[in-house]
mmCIF file of C-alpha atoms in Angstrom:
data_model
loop_
_atom_site.group_PDB
_atom_site.id
_atom_site.type_symbol
_atom_site.label_atom_id
_atom_site.label_comp_id
_atom_site.label_asym_id
_atom_site.label_seq_id
_atom_site.Cartn_x
_atom_site.Cartn_y
_atom_site.Cartn_z
ATOM 1 C CA MET A 20 -10.283 -11.543 5.662
ATOM 2 C CA LEU A 21 -9.274 -10.283 2.222
ATOM 3 C CA THR A 22 -10.711 -11.378 -1.116
ATOM 4 C CA ILE A 23 -8.757 -10.877 -4.338
ATOM 5 C CA GLU A 24 -10.796 -9.749 -7.376
ATOM 6 C CA TYR A 25 -8.800 -9.842 -10.611
ATOM 7 C CA LEU A 26 -11.424 -10.367 -13.338
ATOM 8 C CA GLY A 27 -11.819 -6.612 -13.898
ATOM 9 C CA ALA A 28 -8.143 -6.169 -14.724
ATOM 10 C CA GLN A 29 -8.179 -9.301 -16.882
ATOM 11 C CA THR A 30 -11.148 -7.958 -18.861
ATOM 12 C CA LEU A 31 -9.298 -4.701 -19.529
ATOM 13 C CA PHE A 32 -6.201 -6.640 -20.608
ATOM 14 C CA ASP A 33 -8.425 -8.581 -23.026
ATOM 15 C CA VAL A 34 -9.648 -5.282 -24.553
ATOM 16 C CA LEU A 35 -6.068 -4.061 -24.895
ATOM 17 C CA ASN A 36 -4.938 -7.353 -26.389
ATOM 18 C CA ARG A 37 -7.593 -7.110 -29.095
ATOM 19 C CA LEU A 38 -6.410 -3.571 -29.839
ATOM 20 C CA ARG A 39 -2.801 -4.752 -30.056
ATOM 21 C CA GLN A 40 -3.912 -7.314 -32.625
ATOM 22 C CA GLY A 41 -5.507 -4.579 -34.709
ATOM 23 C CA GLN A 42 -9.093 -5.277 -33.645
ATOM 24 C CA THR A 43 -11.480 -2.579 -32.451
ATOM 25 C CA SER A 44 -13.636 -3.359 -29.442
ATOM 26 C CA THR A 45 -17.358 -2.921 -29.961
ATOM 27 C CA GLU A 46 -19.477 -0.789 -27.677
ATOM 28 C CA ALA A 47 -20.903 -4.009 -26.231
ATOM 29 C CA GLU A 48 -17.399 -5.255 -25.392
ATOM 30 C CA ILE A 49 -16.522 -1.906 -23.803
ATOM 31 C CA CYS A 50 -19.751 -2.103 -21.803
ATOM 32 C CA LEU A 51 -18.832 -5.577 -20.551
ATOM 33 C CA ALA A 52 -15.382 -4.307 -19.536
ATOM 34 C CA LEU A 53 -16.966 -1.461 -17.577
ATOM 35 C CA ASP A 54 -19.370 -3.893 -15.895
ATOM 36 C CA ALA A 55 -16.439 -6.086 -14.848
ATOM 37 C CA ASN A 56 -14.755 -2.961 -13.417
ATOM 38 C CA ALA A 57 -17.819 -1.538 -11.647
ATOM 39 C CA PHE A 58 -15.821 -0.878 -8.457
ATOM 40 C CA PHE A 59 -13.272 1.200 -10.375
ATOM 41 C CA VAL A 60 -15.908 2.941 -12.532
ATOM 42 C CA ASN A 61 -18.180 3.806 -9.606
ATOM 43 C CA TYR A 62 -15.261 5.273 -7.653
ATOM 44 C CA TYR A 63 -14.274 7.686 -10.409
ATOM 45 C CA SER A 64 -17.877 8.515 -11.290
ATOM 46 C CA GLN A 65 -17.999 10.402 -7.972
ATOM 47 C CA TRP A 66 -15.532 12.941 -9.359
ATOM 48 C CA ASN A 67 -16.858 16.076 -11.022
ATOM 49 C CA GLY A 68 -16.864 15.634 -14.783
ATOM 50 C CA VAL A 69 -16.286 11.853 -14.734
ATOM 51 C CA THR A 70 -19.012 9.442 -15.817
ATOM 52 C CA ARG A 71 -19.275 5.800 -16.809
ATOM 53 C CA GLN A 72 -19.847 6.996 -20.376
ATOM 54 C CA ASN A 73 -16.680 9.097 -20.685
ATOM 55 C CA ILE A 74 -14.590 6.424 -18.964
ATOM 56 C CA GLY A 75 -15.858 4.059 -21.679
ATOM 57 C CA GLU A 76 -15.047 6.604 -24.369
ATOM 58 C CA THR A 77 -11.537 6.943 -22.972
ATOM 59 C CA LEU A 78 -11.034 3.175 -23.087
ATOM 60 C CA GLN A 79 -12.443 2.919 -26.595
ATOM 61 C CA HIS A 80 -10.593 5.857 -28.170
ATOM 62 C CA PHE A 81 -7.411 6.453 -26.118
ATOM 63 C CA ALA A 82 -5.118 5.019 -28.792
ATOM 64 C CA GLN A 83 -6.388 7.342 -31.525
ATOM 65 C CA PRO A 84 -3.759 10.087 -32.052
ATOM 66 C CA ASP A 85 -6.353 12.843 -32.414
ATOM 67 C CA TRP A 86 -8.363 11.872 -29.316
ATOM 68 C CA GLN A 87 -7.720 14.112 -26.287
ATOM 69 C CA THR A 88 -9.314 15.009 -22.979
ATOM 70 C CA ASP A 89 -8.791 17.969 -20.678
ATOM 71 C CA HIS A 90 -10.074 16.226 -17.552
ATOM 72 C CA PRO A 91 -7.117 15.284 -15.307
ATOM 73 C CA VAL A 92 -8.627 11.962 -14.232
ATOM 74 C CA LEU A 93 -9.519 10.874 -17.750
ATOM 75 C CA ALA A 94 -6.122 12.064 -18.998
ATOM 76 C CA GLY A 95 -4.495 9.944 -16.303
ATOM 77 C CA LEU A 96 -6.555 6.913 -17.313
ATOM 78 C CA ARG A 97 -5.607 7.513 -20.941
ATOM 79 C CA ARG A 98 -1.900 7.543 -20.029
ATOM 80 C CA GLY A 99 -2.377 4.361 -18.059
ATOM 81 C CA PHE A 100 -4.079 2.544 -20.915
ATOM 82 C CA HIS A 101 -1.252 3.597 -23.256
ATOM 83 C CA PHE A 102 1.341 2.269 -20.799
ATOM 84 C CA ALA A 103 -0.559 -0.985 -20.347
ATOM 85 C CA LEU A 104 -0.827 -1.472 -24.107
ATOM 86 C CA GLU A 105 2.946 -1.094 -24.459
ATOM 87 C CA HIS A 106 3.719 -3.442 -21.534
ATOM 88 C CA LEU A 107 0.866 -5.894 -21.846
ATOM 89 C CA ASN A 108 2.903 -9.110 -21.665
ATOM 90 C CA GLU A 109 4.692 -8.084 -18.464
ATOM 91 C CA LEU A 110 1.488 -6.857 -16.855
ATOM 92 C CA GLN A 111 -0.366 -10.051 -17.746
ATOM 93 C CA SER A 112 2.442 -12.057 -16.185
ATOM 94 C CA SER A 113 2.297 -9.905 -13.055
ATOM 95 C CA LEU A 114 -1.454 -10.403 -12.774
ATOM 96 C CA ASN A 115 -1.035 -14.170 -13.072
ATOM 97 C CA ASN A 116 1.519 -14.110 -10.241
ATOM 98 C CA LEU A 117 -0.664 -11.942 -8.008
ATOM 99 C CA LYS A 118 -3.906 -13.884 -8.323
ATOM 100 C CA GLY A 119 -3.093 -16.124 -5.380
ATOM 101 C CA LEU A 120 -1.676 -13.491 -3.019
ATOM 102 C CA ASP A 121 -2.016 -14.550 0.649
ATOM 103 C CA ALA A 122 -2.853 -11.409 2.597
ATOM 104 C CA SER A 123 -3.394 -12.913 6.063
ATOM 105 C CA THR A 124 -0.018 -11.702 7.369
ATOM 106 C CA LEU A 125 -0.678 -8.248 5.964
ATOM 107 C CA THR A 126 -3.984 -8.165 7.818
ATOM 108 C CA GLU A 127 -2.246 -8.953 11.108
ATOM 109 C CA GLN A 128 0.389 -6.284 10.498
ATOM 110 C CA THR A 129 -2.278 -3.677 9.772
ATOM 111 C CA ALA A 130 -4.328 -4.548 12.841
ATOM 112 C CA ALA A 131 -1.350 -3.602 15.051
ATOM 113 C CA PHE A 132 -1.963 0.064 14.171
ATOM 114 C CA LEU A 133 -5.710 0.125 14.709
ATOM 115 C CA PRO A 134 -7.808 0.021 17.895
ATOM 116 C CA PRO A 135 -8.410 -3.447 19.365
ATOM 117 C CA ASP A 136 -11.232 -5.477 17.813
ATOM 118 C CA THR A 137 -11.186 -3.597 14.506
ATOM 119 C CA PRO A 138 -12.825 -5.830 11.868
ATOM 120 C CA LEU A 139 -10.713 -5.976 8.743
ATOM 121 C CA GLU A 140 -12.676 -7.395 5.837
ATOM 122 C CA ALA A 141 -12.281 -6.093 2.309
ATOM 123 C CA THR A 142 -12.005 -7.048 -1.328
ATOM 124 C CA ILE A 143 -8.884 -6.078 -3.242
ATOM 125 C CA HIS A 144 -9.763 -5.084 -6.797
ATOM 126 C CA TYR A 145 -6.794 -5.139 -9.166
ATOM 127 C CA THR A 146 -7.175 -2.219 -11.576
ATOM 128 C CA VAL A 147 -5.485 -0.720 -14.626
ATOM 129 C CA ASP A 148 -5.421 2.834 -13.326
ATOM 130 C CA GLY A 149 -3.024 5.467 -14.624
ATOM 131 C CA PHE A 150 -4.314 8.165 -12.254
ATOM 132 C CA ASN A 151 -4.366 6.482 -8.853
ATOM 133 C CA GLY A 152 -2.065 3.782 -7.540
ATOM 134 C CA GLY A 153 -4.393 2.787 -4.735
ATOM 135 C CA PHE A 154 -7.669 3.870 -3.208
ATOM 136 C CA GLN A 155 -10.230 2.714 -0.647
ATOM 137 C CA PHE A 156 -13.908 2.863 -1.563
ATOM 138 C CA GLN A 157 -17.066 1.345 -0.067
ATOM 139 C CA GLY A 158 -15.178 -1.195 2.003
ATOM 140 C CA GLY A 159 -13.021 -2.327 -0.928
ATOM 141 C CA ILE A 160 -9.508 -1.514 -2.116
ATOM 142 C CA GLY A 161 -8.444 -0.604 -5.650
ATOM 143 C CA LEU A 162 -4.819 -1.337 -6.544
ATOM 144 C CA SER A 163 -3.365 -0.458 -9.918
ATOM 145 C CA LEU A 164 -1.149 -3.047 -11.572
ATOM 146 C CA LEU A 165 0.537 -0.145 -13.373
ATOM 147 C CA HIS A 166 1.967 1.022 -10.038
ATOM 148 C CA PHE A 167 2.267 -2.197 -8.041
ATOM 149 C CA ASN A 168 2.998 -5.391 -9.907
ATOM 150 C CA HIS A 169 5.073 -7.422 -7.455
ATOM 151 C CA PRO A 170 4.109 -8.944 -4.075
ATOM 152 C CA ASP A 171 6.838 -6.936 -2.316
ATOM 153 C CA GLN A 172 5.391 -3.715 -3.713
ATOM 154 C CA LEU A 173 1.822 -4.671 -2.969
ATOM 155 C CA GLY A 174 2.436 -5.420 0.708
ATOM 156 C CA PRO A 175 2.783 -1.812 1.913
ATOM 157 C CA VAL A 176 -0.044 -0.484 -0.242
ATOM 158 C CA ILE A 177 -2.416 -3.241 0.894
ATOM 159 C CA ARG A 178 -1.583 -2.432 4.511
ATOM 160 C CA HIS A 179 -2.153 1.254 3.750
ATOM 161 C CA GLU A 180 -5.541 0.845 2.121
ATOM 162 C CA LEU A 181 -6.673 -1.833 4.571
ATOM 163 C CA HIS A 182 -5.831 0.562 7.383
ATOM 164 C CA HIS A 183 -8.241 3.048 5.794
ATOM 165 C CA VAL A 184 -10.942 0.368 5.900
ATOM 166 C CA GLY A 185 -10.365 -0.130 9.627
ATOM 167 C CA PHE A 186 -10.191 3.623 10.224
ATOM 168 C CA GLY A 187 -13.490 4.067 8.412
ATOM 169 C CA TYR A 188 -15.149 1.471 10.642
ATOM 170 C CA TRP A 189 -14.530 3.607 13.739
ATOM 171 C CA ALA A 190 -15.163 6.948 12.023
ATOM 172 C CA ALA A 191 -18.632 5.749 11.009
ATOM 173 C CA ARG A 192 -19.388 4.968 14.650
ATOM 174 C CA ASP A 193 -18.744 8.522 15.876
ATOM 175 C CA PRO A 194 -22.216 10.151 15.610
ATOM 176 C CA ILE A 195 -20.941 13.671 16.294
ATOM 177 C CA ARG A 196 -18.264 13.396 13.635
ATOM 178 C CA GLN A 197 -20.760 12.073 11.099
ATOM 179 C CA ALA A 198 -23.343 14.756 11.910
ATOM 180 C CA ILE A 199 -20.807 17.531 11.348
ATOM 181 C CA LEU A 200 -19.454 15.966 8.165
ATOM 182 C CA ASN A 201 -22.954 16.022 6.687
ATOM 183 C CA GLU A 202 -23.070 19.816 6.998
ATOM 184 C CA MET A 203 -21.981 22.294 4.348
ATOM 185 C CA SER A 204 -20.032 24.418 6.804
ATOM 186 C CA GLY A 205 -16.538 25.490 7.698
ATOM 187 C CA ARG A 206 -16.510 23.188 10.691
ATOM 188 C CA ALA A 207 -17.399 20.245 8.437
ATOM 189 C CA VAL A 208 -14.273 21.025 6.402
ATOM 190 C CA ALA A 209 -12.283 21.233 9.651
ATOM 191 C CA VAL A 210 -13.395 17.747 10.689
ATOM 192 C CA ARG A 211 -12.771 16.365 7.184
ATOM 193 C CA HIS A 212 -9.313 17.957 7.175
ATOM 194 C CA VAL A 213 -8.220 16.617 10.565
ATOM 195 C CA GLN A 214 -9.648 13.184 9.817
ATOM 196 C CA ASN A 215 -7.746 13.070 6.524
ATOM 197 C CA LEU A 216 -4.474 14.061 8.224
ATOM 198 C CA LEU A 217 -4.895 11.363 10.871
ATOM 199 C CA ALA A 218 -6.003 8.615 8.491
ATOM 200 C CA GLU A 219 -3.232 9.311 5.971
ATOM 201 C CA GLY A 220 -0.727 9.998 8.726
ATOM 202 C CA LEU A 221 -1.220 6.618 10.391
ATOM 203 C CA ALA A 222 -1.338 4.718 7.093
ATOM 204 C CA ASN A 223 1.694 6.453 5.603
ATOM 205 C CA PHE A 224 3.843 6.390 8.733
ATOM 206 C CA TYR A 225 3.126 2.895 10.026
ATOM 207 C CA CYS A 226 1.890 0.883 7.039
ATOM 208 C CA SER A 227 3.545 2.279 3.900
ATOM 209 C CA PRO A 228 6.365 4.642 4.904
ATOM 210 C CA LEU A 229 6.761 7.630 2.574
ATOM 211 C CA LYS A 230 10.444 7.452 1.694
ATOM 212 C CA ALA A 231 11.940 8.756 -1.517
ATOM 213 C CA GLU A 232 13.634 5.716 -3.071
ATOM 214 C CA SER A 233 14.821 6.296 -6.617
ATOM 215 C CA ALA A 234 15.526 2.585 -7.128
ATOM 216 C CA HIS A 235 11.902 1.588 -6.544
ATOM 217 C CA MET A 236 9.840 4.698 -7.294
ATOM 218 C CA PRO A 237 9.015 6.667 -10.444
ATOM 219 C CA ALA A 238 11.136 9.804 -10.722
ATOM 220 C CA VAL A 239 8.080 12.061 -10.434
ATOM 221 C CA VAL A 240 7.163 10.525 -7.067
ATOM 222 C CA VAL A 241 10.720 10.886 -5.766
ATOM 223 C CA ALA A 242 10.796 14.523 -6.888
ATOM 224 C CA LYS A 243 7.457 15.216 -5.206
ATOM 225 C CA LEU A 244 8.537 13.694 -1.890
ATOM 226 C CA GLU A 245 11.831 15.577 -1.976
ATOM 227 C CA HIS A 246 9.891 18.789 -2.607
ATOM 228 C CA PHE A 247 7.648 18.064 0.379
ATOM 229 C CA ALA A 248 10.696 17.489 2.578
ATOM 230 C CA ARG A 249 12.166 20.858 1.572
ATOM 231 C CA GLU A 250 8.840 22.577 2.299
ATOM 232 C CA ASP A 251 8.240 20.652 5.537
ATOM 233 C CA ARG A 252 7.561 23.522 7.914
ATOM 234 C CA LEU A 253 5.576 25.474 5.345
ATOM 235 C CA LEU A 254 3.330 22.471 4.694
ATOM 236 C CA LEU A 255 2.676 21.933 8.399
ATOM 237 C CA ALA A 256 1.856 25.630 8.706
ATOM 238 C CA GLN A 257 -0.469 25.377 5.686
ATOM 239 C CA ALA A 258 -2.353 22.528 7.366
ATOM 240 C CA GLY A 259 -2.728 24.663 10.482
ATOM 241 C CA ASP A 260 -4.032 27.571 8.414
ATOM 242 C CA VAL A 261 -6.710 25.391 6.805
ATOM 243 C CA LEU A 262 -7.954 24.388 10.249
ATOM 244 C CA ALA A 263 -7.965 27.940 11.633
ATOM 245 C CA LYS A 264 -9.781 29.379 8.618
ATOM 246 C CA ALA A 265 -12.373 26.610 8.626
ATOM 247 C CA LEU A 266 -13.191 27.295 12.287
ATOM 248 C CA ALA A 267 -13.239 31.105 11.983
ATOM 249 C CA PRO A 268 -16.614 32.835 12.538
ATOM 250 C CA GLY A 269 -18.530 33.133 9.270
ATOM 251 C CA ALA A 270 -16.147 30.823 7.412
ATOM 252 C CA ASP A 271 -17.030 30.480 3.725
ATOM 253 C CA TYR A 272 -17.705 26.803 3.024
ATOM 254 C CA GLN A 273 -16.579 26.803 -0.614
ATOM 255 C CA ALA A 274 -13.356 28.692 0.130
ATOM 256 C CA CYS A 275 -12.576 26.321 2.995
ATOM 257 C CA GLN A 276 -13.237 23.291 0.798
ATOM 258 C CA ILE A 277 -10.894 24.622 -1.892
ATOM 259 C CA ALA A 278 -8.147 25.136 0.708
ATOM 260 C CA TYR A 279 -8.707 21.600 1.991
ATOM 261 C CA ASP A 280 -8.615 20.122 -1.533
ATOM 262 C CA GLU A 281 -5.225 21.751 -2.162
ATOM 263 C CA ILE A 282 -3.845 19.547 0.608
ATOM 264 C CA ALA A 283 -5.983 16.418 0.259
ATOM 265 C CA VAL A 284 -6.010 16.000 -3.533
ATOM 266 C CA ASP A 285 -3.239 15.940 -6.128
ATOM 267 C CA LEU A 286 -4.764 16.409 -9.574
ATOM 268 C CA GLU A 287 -1.454 15.271 -11.086
ATOM 269 C CA GLY A 288 -2.081 11.872 -9.488
ATOM 270 C CA ILE A 289 1.388 11.730 -7.898
ATOM 271 C CA GLN A 290 1.117 12.334 -4.143
ATOM 272 C CA PRO A 291 -1.202 14.637 -2.177
ATOM 273 C CA ALA A 292 0.538 16.956 0.265
ATOM 274 C CA GLY A 293 -1.821 15.774 3.006
ATOM 275 C CA HIS A 294 -0.266 12.320 2.932
ATOM 276 C CA TYR A 295 3.138 13.775 3.724
ATOM 277 C CA ILE A 296 1.815 16.256 6.295
ATOM 278 C CA GLY A 297 -0.152 13.610 8.163
ATOM 279 C CA ALA A 298 2.817 11.235 8.214
ATOM 280 C CA ARG A 299 5.081 13.983 9.543
ATOM 281 C CA MET A 300 2.572 14.798 12.269
ATOM 282 C CA VAL A 301 2.474 11.158 13.361
ATOM 283 C CA GLU A 302 6.275 10.956 13.144
ATOM 284 C CA ILE A 303 6.606 14.011 15.400
ATOM 285 C CA MET A 304 4.060 12.543 17.822
ATOM 286 C CA SER A 305 5.884 9.206 17.914
ATOM 287 C CA GLN A 306 8.926 10.928 19.414
ATOM 288 C CA VAL A 307 6.887 11.828 22.507
ATOM 289 C CA HIS A 308 3.790 9.630 22.696
ATOM 290 C CA SER A 309 3.280 5.862 22.649
ATOM 291 C CA THR A 310 1.947 4.096 19.576
ATOM 292 C CA GLU A 311 -1.097 3.084 21.610
ATOM 293 C CA ALA A 312 -1.904 6.727 22.432
ATOM 294 C CA ILE A 313 -1.560 7.782 18.812
ATOM 295 C CA VAL A 314 -3.686 4.898 17.511
ATOM 296 C CA ALA A 315 -6.384 5.698 20.099
ATOM 297 C CA CYS A 316 -7.001 8.964 18.229
ATOM 298 C CA VAL A 317 -8.810 6.900 15.585
ATOM 299 C CA CYS A 318 -11.730 6.723 18.016
ATOM 300 C CA SER A 319 -11.179 10.160 19.569
ATOM 301 C CA LEU A 320 -10.390 12.574 16.758
ATOM 302 C CA PRO A 321 -9.945 15.763 18.877
ATOM 303 C CA ASP A 322 -7.102 14.092 20.802
ATOM 304 C CA PHE A 323 -5.031 13.980 17.604
ATOM 305 C CA LEU A 324 -4.419 17.726 17.457
ATOM 306 C CA ALA A 325 -3.938 18.037 21.221
ATOM 307 C CA LEU A 326 -1.331 15.256 21.258
ATOM 308 C CA TYR A 327 0.361 16.681 18.177
ATOM 309 C CA ASN A 328 0.728 20.127 19.736
ATOM 310 C CA ARG A 329 2.216 18.655 22.905
ATOM 311 C CA ALA A 330 4.763 16.764 20.825
ATOM 312 C CA ALA A 331 5.448 19.813 18.647
ATOM 313 C CA GLU A 332 6.200 21.913 21.725
ATOM 314 C CA GLN A 333 8.821 19.386 22.826
ATOM 315 C CA THR A 334 10.388 18.837 19.412
ATOM 316 C CA GLY A 335 10.319 22.362 18.001
ATOM 317 C CA ALA A 336 7.895 21.516 15.212
ATOM 318 C CA PRO A 337 5.291 24.055 14.028
ATOM 319 C CA LEU A 338 2.222 24.232 16.271
ATOM 320 C CA PHE A 339 -1.383 24.310 15.176
ATOM 321 C CA ASP A 340 -3.015 27.461 16.555
ATOM 322 C CA PRO A 341 -3.924 26.490 20.168
ATOM 323 C CA THR A 342 -7.178 28.458 19.971
ATOM 324 C CA ALA A 343 -8.218 26.530 16.846
ATOM 325 C CA VAL A 344 -7.235 23.233 18.491
ATOM 326 C CA ALA A 345 -9.391 24.080 21.499
ATOM 327 C CA GLN A 346 -12.272 25.114 19.223
ATOM 328 C CA PHE A 347 -11.983 21.833 17.365
ATOM 329 C CA GLY A 348 -12.257 19.827 20.582
ATOM 330 C CA GLN A 349 -15.279 21.852 21.654
ATOM 331 C CA LEU A 350 -17.204 20.665 18.595
ATOM 332 C CA TRP A 351 -17.756 17.400 20.431
ATOM 333 C CA GLN A 352 -19.188 19.241 23.447
ATOM 334 C CA LEU A 353 -21.243 21.875 21.636
ATOM 335 C CA ASN A 354 -22.866 19.660 19.002
ATOM 336 C CA PRO A 355 -26.470 18.760 19.841
ATOM 337 C CA GLU A 356 -25.737 15.110 19.085
ATOM 338 C CA SER A 357 -23.511 15.010 22.169
ATOM 339 C CA GLN A 358 -26.372 15.822 24.567
#
């Protein structure tokens, strides 16, 4: 069951509307807007250098010509607020049309690519987010009206983010996976890396296909996806290198995390490489394995790399280092939690 939460976006539109009319919002009004957008604010407050206070400052001062920020997230939010101010009437109309979205069919479509009996309950929070089009956080989903403002656009992204909710349900029930992820070690980065590739791969291949469509996508997104396609084999090899380095004896945790972030995060806010890599891995697997076998990897993470390598051997795609793949699977046998 999905719940639609739109009051946060409406509160931000109210702030922008006052600004358009030449009024300056008070600190109390900014505080109320942040309270109404607690889901959005709490998500970004996890990021290094982002706080509730500087998000509020961005909202209060973004329209001042001499106000700047060097933080990529805050700069993205600033760009988004500028865009929203210039297109406020259209965005308000879009929000009005989206308030009553019926997501029951989308829930059924998403469930087809998750293990049986996956509970799918979440709240969709409409946001005004110039950095991130969509994100999943604490069982909820943030969707930016700046990126998706029509039901046909929202369908794929809701399926994508709802899939992450279902994926997270099973990931949280793997005690070995969770124990390793709580470490500050190379192998923790390895597990985080493979989990990210699988989660984004399933969501981007089955729920919101990553296709460069100039008629429906911003030019920067199209350019990014076309770049990924040209660098296809190099990107798959890069993903394999991150795994091998993270599992190497004496792996440096910070260096491994930086290598992982280069794939998993796009500070430009366009499209992380990991989304494309994961989708390509699932695409390659789908040429050899059944959908059921691929989806089953949600509950058995080591099988993902083993199945991928089998498919890669048959299709001529780049392999992950077989030794690293074997080492990764052994984490589930060697970890004390497995005894």
